[in-house]
Every structure is written in structure tokens, then in C-alpha cells.
Amino acid sequence: MNAVAATALQRIRLHLARSKEFPEGSARHGYEFVAPLDARGHIDLEGWKAARAACLVTRFWGNDAPESGHLVHRAGGARGATWIFDYEEGTSEDDEAGYRFADHAFAPGEYVSLREEDGALHTFVVFSVVPA
């Protein structure tokens, strides 16, 4: 597989998985983001470096206004770096960190977790992955 095909940008949609507050999960609570994925469905760091401006995220949360930002690879966290959703450049107060995003394959039906700015950890199911 050539490098271009291996790191094609994908649009990934996450829906809130089942929880105490949402026993059936919720398609009205989640994220949609663009990221380069390798052949195994993992976020490709080198692909991200080449296309970081295109790696956008939208957070949708019930009746709240959608929030827009960027997928960012930041130093710190497990293995020395963390993937975050950054909504306001220059401040980390509103950042939401992916829990071990580098270890997870983004494929429909897989589960991932995100830590919100207030520290709450939520689990999401990968609803869809389509070319961006």
C-alpha cells in the first residue's frame, strides 16, 4: 500500500456510548473529526503533521451550540504524548484529551474514551469512518 493511501484523511463520527445517564447511548452527544488513519485504523502521526490544518473537530452535545476546534498531538500523557481536541488555541483550559487514542483503531463499532475539560471521562462508540 502506498503512503498516500495509508494516510488518507477520514471523517470519524463518535456517539456517546451507554452510560448511567444515557442507558441507550446517544447519537445527539458526540464528536465528528478528521484525521489521517493508517491501514490498521490508527491515527497516523506523520500524516497528521502533513495535514494538521485539515484535522478539524466538531463537538455536538444535545441542545448546546456545537463547538469547533482542531485535533492536536501534544507532549505529555501516556507514552509522552496525547491526542487532544483543542477548541481555543493558546489555552489548554478547554482541551479534551483522548484516552490512549494512539492505541485505538478507529473503526465502526470500536469504543474510545475522552476526558472532558471538567475531568469527566466518557466512552464513545465509533459510529462511522468515511473518506473526508
PDB file of C-alpha atoms in Angstrom:
ATOM      1  CA  MET A   1       0.000   0.000   0.000  1.00  0.00           C
ATOM      2  CA  ASN A   2       1.431   3.404  -0.879  1.00  0.00           C
ATOM      3  CA  ALA A   3       1.920   6.143   1.716  1.00  0.00           C
ATOM      4  CA  VAL A   4      -0.843   8.341   0.319  1.00  0.00           C
ATOM      5  CA  ALA A   5      -3.481   5.594   0.577  1.00  0.00           C
ATOM      6  CA  ALA A   6      -2.215   4.548   4.012  1.00  0.00           C
ATOM      7  CA  THR A   7      -2.741   8.018   5.473  1.00  0.00           C
ATOM      8  CA  ALA A   8      -5.883   9.195   3.700  1.00  0.00           C
ATOM      9  CA  LEU A   9      -7.930  11.660   5.716  1.00  0.00           C
ATOM     10  CA  GLN A  10     -11.034  10.138   7.232  1.00  0.00           C
ATOM     11  CA  ARG A  11     -14.112  11.706   8.823  1.00  0.00           C
ATOM     12  CA  ILE A  12     -14.742   9.874  12.104  1.00  0.00           C
ATOM     13  CA  ARG A  13     -18.043  10.206  13.965  1.00  0.00           C
ATOM     14  CA  LEU A  14     -18.289   9.242  17.635  1.00  0.00           C
ATOM     15  CA  HIS A  15     -21.573   8.781  19.502  1.00  0.00           C
ATOM     16  CA  LEU A  16     -21.891   8.640  23.270  1.00  0.00           C
ATOM     17  CA  ALA A  17     -21.924   5.009  24.385  1.00  0.00           C
ATOM     18  CA  ARG A  18     -24.272   3.582  27.005  1.00  0.00           C
ATOM     19  CA  SER A  19     -23.853   5.144  30.436  1.00  0.00           C
ATOM     20  CA  LYS A  20     -25.805   5.681  33.645  1.00  0.00           C
ATOM     21  CA  GLU A  21     -27.126   8.984  32.288  1.00  0.00           C
ATOM     22  CA  PHE A  22     -27.799   7.562  28.790  1.00  0.00           C
ATOM     23  CA  PRO A  23     -28.645   3.840  29.124  1.00  0.00           C
ATOM     24  CA  GLU A  24     -29.150   3.522  25.355  1.00  0.00           C
ATOM     25  CA  GLY A  25     -26.259   5.798  24.425  1.00  0.00           C
ATOM     26  CA  SER A  26     -26.904   8.972  22.446  1.00  0.00           C
ATOM     27  CA  ALA A  27     -26.432   9.966  18.817  1.00  0.00           C
ATOM     28  CA  ARG A  28     -27.070  13.593  19.912  1.00  0.00           C
ATOM     29  CA  HIS A  29     -23.897  13.653  22.019  1.00  0.00           C
ATOM     30  CA  GLY A  30     -20.541  13.153  20.368  1.00  0.00           C
ATOM     31  CA  TYR A  31     -17.834  14.326  18.053  1.00  0.00           C
ATOM     32  CA  GLU A  32     -17.011  14.370  14.389  1.00  0.00           C
ATOM     33  CA  PHE A  33     -13.369  14.832  13.470  1.00  0.00           C
ATOM     34  CA  VAL A  34     -10.992  14.475  10.555  1.00  0.00           C
ATOM     35  CA  ALA A  35      -7.761  12.511  10.957  1.00  0.00           C
ATOM     36  CA  PRO A  36      -5.330  10.559   8.807  1.00  0.00           C
ATOM     37  CA  LEU A  37      -5.650   6.858   9.561  1.00  0.00           C
ATOM     38  CA  ASP A  38      -3.124   4.178   8.695  1.00  0.00           C
ATOM     39  CA  ALA A  39      -4.047   0.778   7.257  1.00  0.00           C
ATOM     40  CA  ARG A  40      -4.837  -0.527  10.779  1.00  0.00           C
ATOM     41  CA  GLY A  41      -7.204   2.373  11.537  1.00  0.00           C
ATOM     42  CA  HIS A  42      -4.838   4.161  13.931  1.00  0.00           C
ATOM     43  CA  ILE A  43      -4.213   7.903  13.778  1.00  0.00           C
ATOM     44  CA  ASP A  44      -1.062   8.424  11.725  1.00  0.00           C
ATOM     45  CA  LEU A  45       1.223  10.985  13.372  1.00  0.00           C
ATOM     46  CA  GLU A  46       3.252  11.702  10.217  1.00  0.00           C
ATOM     47  CA  GLY A  47       0.059  12.068   8.197  1.00  0.00           C
ATOM     48  CA  TRP A  48      -1.289  14.448  10.830  1.00  0.00           C
ATOM     49  CA  LYS A  49       1.884  16.554  10.670  1.00  0.00           C
ATOM     50  CA  ALA A  50       1.400  16.885   6.900  1.00  0.00           C
ATOM     51  CA  ALA A  51      -2.318  17.745   7.102  1.00  0.00           C
ATOM     52  CA  ARG A  52      -2.830  19.216  10.591  1.00  0.00           C
ATOM     53  CA  ALA A  53      -4.787  22.240   9.319  1.00  0.00           C
ATOM     54  CA  ALA A  54      -7.407  19.869   7.858  1.00  0.00           C
ATOM     55  CA  CYS A  55      -7.765  17.877  11.095  1.00  0.00           C
ATOM     56  CA  LEU A  56     -10.847  19.619  12.442  1.00  0.00           C
ATOM     57  CA  VAL A  57     -13.271  18.540  15.157  1.00  0.00           C
ATOM     58  CA  THR A  58     -16.861  19.438  15.951  1.00  0.00           C
ATOM     59  CA  ARG A  59     -18.327  18.610  19.354  1.00  0.00           C
ATOM     60  CA  PHE A  60     -22.116  18.247  19.394  1.00  0.00           C
ATOM     61  CA  TRP A  61     -23.796  17.879  22.756  1.00  0.00           C
ATOM     62  CA  GLY A  62     -27.582  17.732  22.881  1.00  0.00           C
ATOM     63  CA  ASN A  63     -29.056  21.217  22.652  1.00  0.00           C
ATOM     64  CA  ASP A  64     -25.727  23.002  23.278  1.00  0.00           C
ATOM     65  CA  ALA A  65     -24.233  25.004  20.438  1.00  0.00           C
ATOM     66  CA  PRO A  66     -21.652  22.932  18.517  1.00  0.00           C
ATOM     67  CA  GLU A  67     -18.001  23.668  19.310  1.00  0.00           C
ATOM     68  CA  SER A  68     -15.300  23.598  16.633  1.00  0.00           C
ATOM     69  CA  GLY A  69     -11.602  23.047  17.034  1.00  0.00           C
ATOM     70  CA  HIS A  70      -8.596  21.003  15.923  1.00  0.00           C
ATOM     71  CA  LEU A  71      -7.151  17.578  16.557  1.00  0.00           C
ATOM     72  CA  VAL A  72      -3.740  18.230  18.148  1.00  0.00           C
ATOM     73  CA  HIS A  73      -0.865  15.987  19.189  1.00  0.00           C
ATOM     74  CA  ARG A  74       0.561  17.419  22.406  1.00  0.00           C
ATOM     75  CA  ALA A  75       3.530  16.423  24.542  1.00  0.00           C
ATOM     76  CA  GLY A  76       2.698  14.762  27.859  1.00  0.00           C
ATOM     77  CA  GLY A  77       0.483  11.909  28.913  1.00  0.00           C
ATOM     78  CA  ALA A  78       0.941   8.195  28.338  1.00  0.00           C
ATOM     79  CA  ARG A  79       3.970   7.354  26.214  1.00  0.00           C
ATOM     80  CA  GLY A  80       4.972  11.019  26.172  1.00  0.00           C
ATOM     81  CA  ALA A  81       2.167  12.433  24.010  1.00  0.00           C
ATOM     82  CA  THR A  82      -1.618  12.824  23.945  1.00  0.00           C
ATOM     83  CA  TRP A  83      -4.145  13.431  21.184  1.00  0.00           C
ATOM     84  CA  ILE A  84      -6.491  16.239  22.196  1.00  0.00           C
ATOM     85  CA  PHE A  85      -9.370  18.220  20.799  1.00  0.00           C
ATOM     86  CA  ASP A  86      -8.319  21.875  21.130  1.00  0.00           C
ATOM     87  CA  TYR A  87     -11.140  24.400  20.853  1.00  0.00           C
ATOM     88  CA  GLU A  88      -9.217  27.592  21.590  1.00  0.00           C
ATOM     89  CA  GLU A  89      -5.620  27.991  20.507  1.00  0.00           C
ATOM     90  CA  GLY A  90      -3.306  29.309  23.190  1.00  0.00           C
ATOM     91  CA  THR A  91      -5.164  27.885  26.176  1.00  0.00           C
ATOM     92  CA  SER A  92      -5.498  24.342  27.450  1.00  0.00           C
ATOM     93  CA  GLU A  93      -8.456  25.001  29.771  1.00  0.00           C
ATOM     94  CA  ASP A  94     -10.986  23.839  27.177  1.00  0.00           C
ATOM     95  CA  ASP A  95      -8.983  20.907  25.782  1.00  0.00           C
ATOM     96  CA  GLU A  96     -10.442  17.405  25.765  1.00  0.00           C
ATOM     97  CA  ALA A  97      -7.967  14.530  25.801  1.00  0.00           C
ATOM     98  CA  GLY A  98      -8.425  11.236  24.010  1.00  0.00           C
ATOM     99  CA  TYR A  99      -7.706   8.347  26.358  1.00  0.00           C
ATOM    100  CA  ARG A 100      -4.976   6.287  24.675  1.00  0.00           C
ATOM    101  CA  PHE A 101      -6.129   7.415  21.201  1.00  0.00           C
ATOM    102  CA  ALA A 102      -2.787   6.301  19.753  1.00  0.00           C
ATOM    103  CA  ASP A 103      -3.563   2.711  20.808  1.00  0.00           C
ATOM    104  CA  HIS A 104      -7.090   2.502  19.409  1.00  0.00           C
ATOM    105  CA  ALA A 105      -8.240   1.569  15.953  1.00  0.00           C
ATOM    106  CA  PHE A 106     -10.948   3.893  14.674  1.00  0.00           C
ATOM    107  CA  ALA A 107     -13.392   1.501  13.027  1.00  0.00           C
ATOM    108  CA  PRO A 108     -17.193   1.334  13.309  1.00  0.00           C
ATOM    109  CA  GLY A 109     -18.258  -0.449  16.482  1.00  0.00           C
ATOM    110  CA  GLU A 110     -14.995   0.187  18.366  1.00  0.00           C
ATOM    111  CA  TYR A 111     -15.012   2.119  21.637  1.00  0.00           C
ATOM    112  CA  VAL A 112     -12.835   5.081  22.670  1.00  0.00           C
ATOM    113  CA  SER A 113     -12.852   7.408  25.661  1.00  0.00           C
ATOM    114  CA  LEU A 114     -12.375  11.155  26.035  1.00  0.00           C
ATOM    115  CA  ARG A 115     -11.666  13.219  29.127  1.00  0.00           C
ATOM    116  CA  GLU A 116     -13.625  16.461  29.023  1.00  0.00           C
ATOM    117  CA  GLU A 117     -12.302  19.805  30.214  1.00  0.00           C
ATOM    118  CA  ASP A 118     -14.005  19.277  33.596  1.00  0.00           C
ATOM    119  CA  GLY A 119     -12.225  15.942  34.057  1.00  0.00           C
ATOM    120  CA  ALA A 120     -15.225  13.707  33.315  1.00  0.00           C
ATOM    121  CA  LEU A 121     -14.353  10.595  31.286  1.00  0.00           C
ATOM    122  CA  HIS A 122     -16.940   9.495  28.702  1.00  0.00           C
ATOM    123  CA  THR A 123     -16.936   6.447  26.446  1.00  0.00           C
ATOM    124  CA  PHE A 124     -17.948   6.721  22.798  1.00  0.00           C
ATOM    125  CA  VAL A 125     -18.632   4.224  20.070  1.00  0.00           C
ATOM    126  CA  VAL A 126     -17.151   4.843  16.625  1.00  0.00           C
ATOM    127  CA  PHE A 127     -20.319   5.271  14.589  1.00  0.00           C
ATOM    128  CA  SER A 128     -18.750   5.837  11.178  1.00  0.00           C
ATOM    129  CA  VAL A 129     -15.458   6.294   9.331  1.00  0.00           C
ATOM    130  CA  VAL A 130     -15.703   7.716   5.812  1.00  0.00           C
ATOM    131  CA  PRO A 131     -13.268   9.479   3.477  1.00  0.00           C
ATOM    132  CA  ALA A 132     -13.033  13.195   4.267  1.00  0.00           C
TER     133      ALA A 132
END
